Amino acid sequence: MNQIDRYSDKLFVVRKLLTEKQCDKYIEMAESIGFEPATITTSQGFIMGTNIRNNDRVIFDDEKLAKELFEITKPYIKNPCKRLYCTGLNERFRFYKYSPGQKFGWHYDGYYERENGERSRWTLLFYLNDNYEGGATKFRSKEVAGNKGDALFFFHRQLHCGDMVKSGIKYVLRTDIMYEAESN
């Protein structure tokens, strides 16, 4: 098992979960797709809100990648309560790229819901490189500076931000941990 830095029941880092080769491959994949300015989600829909978020993003769906990464992360995933069981990772992936001066202000991650009612409850963030300064993922009680290959697991409803990158470029890969639909 990899080293786990557990900050609470709803926030922990698994160190070196991805190999350097995997991280490099994912960065290359994202760059080949091409980044665009990231939007924010509001009650009025998606908008550009550069005062809150000014990083770049790639969004893509990949069921094969979701299955591959689930096999790696499965030993670390817990069920949030006795009634819900993990069904895998979200096939919707988001690569984030932060250049100097870019950030993502304080926010809560929203959930992703499939047509069958499965819903995400946890965020899974993979740090793909470590040749940058700044850019920590901050929570109310903890600041996480991930290194290449590290995976940050946290419950969606935790206020957090991506601190401003001071130098270099920061790459992360985000997805979600999915759980079966709640029965009434």
Coordinates of C-alpha atoms in Angstrom, one line a residue:
M1 CA 0.0 0.0 0.0
N2 CA 1.1 3.5 -0.7
Q3 CA 1.7 6.1 2.0
I4 CA -1.6 7.7 3.1
D5 CA -1.7 11.2 4.7
R6 CA -5.2 11.2 6.4
Y7 CA -6.3 14.6 7.4
S8 CA -9.9 13.6 8.3
D9 CA -12.5 10.9 7.3
K10 CA -13.4 13.1 4.3
L11 CA -9.9 14.3 3.2
F12 CA -6.8 12.3 2.5
V13 CA -3.9 12.0 0.1
V14 CA -2.4 8.7 -1.3
R15 CA 1.2 9.4 -2.2
K16 CA 2.7 8.2 -5.5
L17 CA -0.5 6.4 -6.7
L18 CA 0.3 7.1 -10.3
T19 CA 3.7 6.4 -11.9
E20 CA 5.7 9.2 -13.5
K21 CA 5.1 7.6 -16.9
Q22 CA 1.3 7.7 -16.4
C23 CA 1.5 11.3 -15.3
D24 CA 3.5 12.3 -18.3
K25 CA 1.2 10.4 -20.6
Y26 CA -1.9 12.2 -19.2
I27 CA -0.2 15.6 -19.6
E28 CA 0.6 14.7 -23.2
M29 CA -3.0 13.5 -23.8
A30 CA -4.4 16.8 -22.5
E31 CA -2.1 19.0 -24.5
S32 CA -2.9 17.1 -27.6
I33 CA -6.7 17.7 -27.1
G34 CA -6.1 21.4 -26.4
F35 CA -7.0 23.5 -23.3
E36 CA -9.7 26.2 -23.2
P37 CA -10.5 28.8 -20.5
A38 CA -12.5 27.1 -17.8
T39 CA -16.0 28.3 -16.9
I40 CA -17.8 28.3 -13.6
T41 CA -21.2 26.9 -12.9
T42 CA -23.9 29.2 -11.6
S43 CA -27.6 29.2 -11.2
Q44 CA -27.8 30.9 -14.6
G45 CA -25.6 28.2 -16.2
F46 CA -21.9 28.2 -17.3
I47 CA -20.2 31.6 -17.3
M48 CA -16.7 33.0 -17.5
G49 CA -15.8 34.2 -14.0
T50 CA -12.1 35.0 -14.1
N51 CA -12.3 36.8 -10.7
I52 CA -13.1 33.3 -9.3
R53 CA -11.4 31.0 -11.8
N54 CA -8.9 31.8 -14.5
N55 CA -7.3 28.4 -15.2
D56 CA -7.5 26.4 -18.4
R57 CA -9.4 23.1 -18.8
V58 CA -10.0 20.0 -21.0
I59 CA -13.2 18.0 -20.5
F60 CA -13.5 14.5 -22.0
D61 CA -15.3 11.2 -21.4
D62 CA -13.3 8.0 -21.3
E63 CA -14.9 4.9 -19.8
K64 CA -11.7 2.8 -20.3
L65 CA -9.7 5.3 -18.4
A66 CA -12.3 5.4 -15.6
K67 CA -12.1 1.6 -15.3
E68 CA -8.2 1.6 -15.3
L69 CA -8.0 4.3 -12.6
F70 CA -10.7 2.7 -10.5
E71 CA -8.6 -0.5 -10.3
I72 CA -5.8 1.7 -8.9
T73 CA -7.9 3.7 -6.5
K74 CA -10.4 1.0 -5.3
P75 CA -8.4 -0.1 -2.3
Y76 CA -8.6 3.4 -0.9
I77 CA -12.3 4.1 -1.5
K78 CA -14.8 3.7 1.3
N79 CA -18.5 3.8 1.3
P80 CA -19.8 7.0 2.8
C81 CA -22.6 5.2 4.7
K82 CA -24.0 1.7 5.0
R83 CA -26.7 2.2 2.4
L84 CA -24.5 3.4 -0.5
Y85 CA -21.9 1.5 -2.5
C86 CA -19.2 2.7 -4.8
T87 CA -19.9 1.8 -8.5
G88 CA -16.6 3.2 -10.0
L89 CA -15.2 6.4 -11.2
N90 CA -16.9 9.1 -13.3
E91 CA -16.1 8.7 -17.0
R92 CA -16.1 12.5 -17.3
F93 CA -12.5 13.7 -16.8
R94 CA -11.3 17.2 -16.4
F95 CA -7.6 18.2 -16.9
Y96 CA -6.8 21.5 -15.3
K97 CA -3.8 23.6 -16.3
Y98 CA -2.6 26.5 -14.1
S99 CA 0.0 28.9 -15.4
P100 CA 1.6 31.6 -13.3
G101 CA -1.1 33.9 -11.9
Q102 CA -3.9 31.4 -12.4
K103 CA -6.1 30.1 -9.6
F104 CA -9.5 28.6 -8.7
G105 CA -11.2 30.5 -5.8
W106 CA -13.1 29.1 -2.9
H107 CA -15.9 26.8 -4.0
Y108 CA -17.7 23.5 -3.4
D109 CA -17.5 20.8 -6.0
G110 CA -20.8 19.9 -7.5
Y111 CA -22.0 16.4 -8.0
Y112 CA -22.3 14.5 -11.3
E113 CA -25.5 12.3 -11.8
R114 CA -25.9 9.6 -14.3
E115 CA -29.3 8.8 -16.0
N116 CA -29.6 5.6 -13.8
G117 CA -29.4 7.8 -10.6
E118 CA -25.8 7.0 -9.7
R119 CA -24.3 10.2 -8.2
S120 CA -20.8 11.3 -7.4
R121 CA -20.0 12.1 -3.7
W122 CA -16.2 12.4 -3.6
T123 CA -13.7 14.3 -5.8
L124 CA -10.5 12.5 -6.9
L125 CA -7.7 14.8 -8.0
F126 CA -4.4 13.5 -9.4
Y127 CA -1.4 15.7 -9.4
L128 CA 0.5 15.2 -12.7
N129 CA 3.6 17.2 -12.1
D130 CA 5.6 19.0 -9.4
N131 CA 7.8 21.5 -11.2
Y132 CA 5.8 24.6 -10.1
E133 CA 5.5 26.9 -7.1
G134 CA 2.3 27.8 -5.3
G135 CA -0.9 26.2 -6.4
A136 CA -1.7 24.3 -3.2
T137 CA -5.2 22.9 -2.8
K138 CA -6.5 24.7 0.3
F139 CA -9.2 23.6 2.7
R140 CA -10.4 25.4 5.8
S141 CA -8.2 23.3 8.0
K142 CA -5.5 22.0 5.7
E143 CA -3.3 23.0 2.8
V144 CA -2.4 20.1 0.4
A145 CA 0.7 20.5 -1.8
G146 CA 0.5 17.4 -4.0
N147 CA 3.5 15.9 -5.7
K148 CA 3.7 14.2 -9.1
G149 CA 1.6 11.0 -8.9
D150 CA -0.3 11.9 -5.7
A151 CA -4.0 11.5 -5.5
L152 CA -6.2 13.7 -3.3
F153 CA -9.5 12.2 -2.2
F154 CA -12.2 14.5 -0.6
F155 CA -15.9 14.7 0.0
H156 CA -17.6 17.1 -2.4
R157 CA -19.1 19.3 0.2
Q158 CA -15.9 20.7 1.5
L159 CA -15.0 24.3 0.8
H160 CA -11.7 24.5 -1.0
C161 CA -9.6 26.5 -3.5
G162 CA -6.7 26.1 -5.9
D163 CA -4.2 28.7 -4.7
M164 CA -2.5 30.9 -7.3
V165 CA 0.5 29.4 -9.1
K166 CA 3.6 31.6 -8.7
S167 CA 5.9 29.9 -11.3
G168 CA 5.9 26.9 -13.6
I169 CA 2.8 25.2 -14.8
K170 CA 0.6 22.9 -12.6
Y171 CA -1.4 20.0 -14.2
V172 CA -4.0 18.0 -12.4
L173 CA -6.6 15.4 -13.5
R174 CA -10.0 15.5 -11.8
T175 CA -12.7 12.9 -11.7
D176 CA -15.3 11.8 -9.2
I177 CA -16.1 8.7 -7.2
M178 CA -19.6 7.4 -8.1
Y179 CA -22.1 5.7 -5.8
E180 CA -25.3 3.8 -6.5
A181 CA -28.6 5.6 -6.5
E182 CA -30.2 6.0 -3.1
S183 CA -33.3 3.9 -2.7
N184 CA -36.4 5.6 -1.2

